[in-house]
Amino acid sequence: MENITNYLSEILEIPLDAASTCSNFYTSKKVSKNEFLLREGEVCHQTFFVEKGLLRMYSIDKNGKEHIIQFAPEKWLISDRSSLYFGEKSKYFIEAVEDSEVLLLNDDFFTKVIEKFPNTAENNDLLLQKHIRNLQNRVNSLLAETAEERYMNFIKMYPDILLRVPQWMVASYLGITPESLSRVRKELARKNFQPT
């Protein structure tokens, strides 16, 4: 579980040799491509840390259209926070886009980590504040930015995802049609833009 150990060490500043002691607070699970970790209507009881692979969280509207809220590649956390913390039935699906290895962090994972390593409380709070900031930026992006600006932000946030998911998933995340995404990409190609 190298990625979670490095994550705890780098992000929460737990000493590397002590980070492995947090393994009591999570379990490992291999999930196949298209396998669900959470379905709409279920209550979420865990946060998922992606050790290897790729997950996505999405909702389906009343017309059957998918809306991707988040991708979670290696070293990312993903969960339905409303369901996890308030016991609400989830409005989302969390699904493996690729065969993945996921760590299931119990709902009290961060509380237990802080109890064991009190110096991590400030970093945990900073992590939460960054998550909130990212959500606010995402809402603003969907409301105020052009499709091209959203695509550029997507590339910055998820630099390797373009090679791992079909174009329709990227379009769903951006809130545009696949045809609109094709136009954006053609326009960027015309301007000689090269994704990194």
Coordinates of C-alpha atoms in Angstrom, one line a residue:
M1 CA 0.0 0.0 0.0
E2 CA 2.7 2.4 -1.1
N3 CA 0.4 5.2 -2.3
I4 CA -1.6 5.5 0.9
T5 CA 1.6 5.4 3.0
N6 CA 3.1 8.2 0.9
Y7 CA -0.2 10.1 1.0
L8 CA -0.3 10.0 4.8
S9 CA 3.3 11.0 5.0
E10 CA 3.3 13.8 2.4
I11 CA -0.2 15.3 2.9
L12 CA -0.9 14.7 6.6
E13 CA 2.9 14.7 7.6
I14 CA 2.8 11.4 9.4
P15 CA 6.3 10.1 9.7
L16 CA 6.8 7.6 6.8
D17 CA 7.8 4.8 9.2
A18 CA 4.7 5.4 11.3
A19 CA 2.2 5.8 8.4
S20 CA 1.8 2.1 7.9
T21 CA 0.3 1.8 11.4
C22 CA -2.9 3.4 10.0
S23 CA -3.5 0.2 8.1
N24 CA -5.9 -0.9 10.9
F25 CA -8.3 1.9 9.8
Y26 CA -8.8 0.6 6.2
T27 CA -9.3 -2.5 4.1
S28 CA -8.1 -3.2 0.5
K29 CA -10.4 -4.2 -2.3
K30 CA -9.8 -5.1 -5.9
V31 CA -12.6 -3.8 -8.2
S32 CA -13.2 -4.7 -11.8
K33 CA -13.9 -2.2 -14.5
N34 CA -17.5 -1.2 -14.4
E35 CA -17.9 -2.5 -10.8
F36 CA -19.8 -0.2 -8.4
L37 CA -18.6 0.8 -5.0
L38 CA -21.7 2.9 -4.4
R39 CA -25.1 3.1 -6.2
E40 CA -27.8 5.8 -6.1
G41 CA -30.1 5.1 -3.1
E42 CA -27.5 3.4 -0.9
V43 CA -25.9 5.0 2.1
C44 CA -22.2 5.6 1.7
H45 CA -20.1 4.3 4.7
Q46 CA -16.6 4.8 3.4
T47 CA -14.2 7.1 1.6
F48 CA -12.3 5.4 -1.2
F49 CA -8.6 5.9 -1.7
V50 CA -7.4 4.9 -5.2
E51 CA -4.2 2.9 -4.7
K52 CA -4.2 1.8 -8.4
G53 CA -6.7 2.4 -11.2
L54 CA -9.4 5.0 -11.9
L55 CA -12.9 5.7 -10.4
R56 CA -15.6 8.1 -11.3
M57 CA -18.6 9.6 -9.4
Y58 CA -21.7 10.5 -11.4
S59 CA -25.4 11.1 -11.2
I60 CA -28.1 10.2 -13.7
D61 CA -30.8 12.8 -14.3
K62 CA -34.5 12.1 -14.8
N63 CA -33.9 11.9 -18.6
G64 CA -31.3 9.2 -18.2
K65 CA -28.3 11.4 -18.9
E66 CA -25.1 10.9 -16.9
H67 CA -23.3 13.8 -15.2
I68 CA -19.8 13.0 -14.0
I69 CA -19.0 14.9 -10.9
Q70 CA -15.4 13.7 -10.3
F71 CA -12.7 11.3 -11.5
A72 CA -10.4 9.8 -9.0
P73 CA -7.1 8.5 -10.3
E74 CA -4.2 7.1 -8.2
K75 CA -3.6 8.8 -4.9
W76 CA -7.1 10.5 -4.9
L77 CA -9.9 10.2 -2.5
I78 CA -13.6 10.0 -3.6
S79 CA -16.8 9.7 -1.6
D80 CA -20.3 11.0 -1.3
R81 CA -19.7 13.3 1.6
S82 CA -23.4 14.1 2.2
S83 CA -24.3 10.4 2.4
L84 CA -21.2 9.6 4.5
Y85 CA -21.5 12.3 7.1
F86 CA -25.2 12.8 7.2
G87 CA -26.4 9.3 6.6
E88 CA -28.4 10.4 3.5
K89 CA -29.2 8.1 0.7
S90 CA -26.7 8.8 -2.1
K91 CA -27.7 10.6 -5.3
Y92 CA -24.5 9.3 -6.9
F93 CA -22.8 6.2 -8.4
I94 CA -19.1 5.5 -7.8
E95 CA -17.8 3.1 -10.4
A96 CA -14.5 1.7 -11.5
V97 CA -13.5 3.0 -14.9
E98 CA -10.5 0.6 -15.0
D99 CA -9.6 -2.5 -12.9
S100 CA -8.6 -0.8 -9.7
E101 CA -7.2 -1.4 -6.2
V102 CA -9.1 0.7 -3.7
L103 CA -8.7 1.2 0.0
L104 CA -11.9 1.5 1.9
L105 CA -11.4 4.1 4.6
N106 CA -13.9 3.8 7.4
D107 CA -16.1 6.8 8.1
D108 CA -14.0 7.6 11.2
F109 CA -10.7 7.1 9.4
F110 CA -9.5 10.7 9.7
T111 CA -10.8 11.0 13.3
K112 CA -8.7 7.9 14.3
V113 CA -5.7 9.2 12.4
I114 CA -6.0 12.5 14.3
E115 CA -6.3 10.7 17.7
K116 CA -3.2 8.7 16.9
F117 CA -1.3 11.6 15.4
P118 CA -2.7 14.9 16.9
N119 CA -0.3 17.0 14.8
T120 CA -2.2 16.0 11.7
A121 CA -5.4 17.9 12.6
E122 CA -4.3 21.1 11.0
N123 CA -3.3 19.4 7.7
N124 CA -6.5 17.5 7.7
D125 CA -8.4 20.7 8.0
L126 CA -6.4 22.2 5.2
L127 CA -7.2 19.2 3.1
L128 CA -10.9 19.7 3.7
Q129 CA -10.6 23.4 2.9
K130 CA -8.8 22.6 -0.4
H131 CA -11.6 20.2 -1.3
I132 CA -14.3 22.8 -0.6
R133 CA -12.3 25.3 -2.7
N134 CA -12.1 22.9 -5.6
L135 CA -15.9 22.3 -5.4
Q136 CA -16.6 26.0 -5.5
N137 CA -14.2 26.4 -8.4
R138 CA -15.9 23.6 -10.2
V139 CA -19.4 25.1 -9.7
N140 CA -18.1 28.5 -10.9
S141 CA -16.5 26.9 -13.9
L142 CA -19.7 25.2 -15.0
L143 CA -21.7 28.4 -14.6
A144 CA -19.3 31.0 -15.9
E145 CA -16.5 29.6 -18.1
T146 CA -16.5 28.7 -21.8
A147 CA -16.3 25.1 -22.9
E148 CA -12.7 25.7 -23.9
E149 CA -11.8 27.2 -20.5
R150 CA -13.4 24.2 -18.8
Y151 CA -11.5 21.8 -21.0
M152 CA -8.2 23.6 -20.2
N153 CA -9.0 23.4 -16.5
F154 CA -9.8 19.7 -16.9
I155 CA -6.4 19.0 -18.4
K156 CA -4.7 20.8 -15.5
M157 CA -6.6 18.9 -12.9
Y158 CA -6.5 15.5 -14.6
P159 CA -3.4 15.5 -16.8
D160 CA -3.4 11.8 -17.7
I161 CA -7.2 11.2 -17.8
L162 CA -7.6 12.0 -21.5
L163 CA -5.7 8.8 -22.4
R164 CA -7.7 6.7 -20.0
V165 CA -11.4 7.5 -20.6
P166 CA -13.6 7.8 -23.7
Q167 CA -14.4 11.3 -25.0
W168 CA -18.1 11.1 -23.9
M169 CA -16.9 10.9 -20.3
V170 CA -14.8 14.0 -20.6
A171 CA -17.7 15.8 -22.2
S172 CA -20.0 14.6 -19.4
Y173 CA -17.6 16.0 -16.8
L174 CA -17.4 19.3 -18.7
G175 CA -21.2 19.6 -19.0
I176 CA -21.1 19.6 -22.8
T177 CA -22.0 17.2 -25.6
P178 CA -19.3 15.0 -27.2
E179 CA -19.9 17.0 -30.4
S180 CA -19.1 20.3 -28.6
L181 CA -16.0 18.7 -27.1
S182 CA -14.9 17.7 -30.6
R183 CA -15.3 21.3 -31.7
V184 CA -13.3 22.6 -28.7
R185 CA -10.5 20.2 -29.5
K186 CA -10.5 21.1 -33.2
E187 CA -10.3 24.8 -32.3
L188 CA -7.4 24.2 -29.9
A189 CA -5.6 22.1 -32.6
R190 CA -6.1 25.0 -35.0
K191 CA -4.4 27.2 -32.4
N192 CA -1.6 24.6 -32.2
F193 CA -2.4 23.7 -28.6
Q194 CA -0.8 20.4 -27.4
P195 CA -2.0 18.8 -24.2
T196 CA 0.8 17.8 -21.9

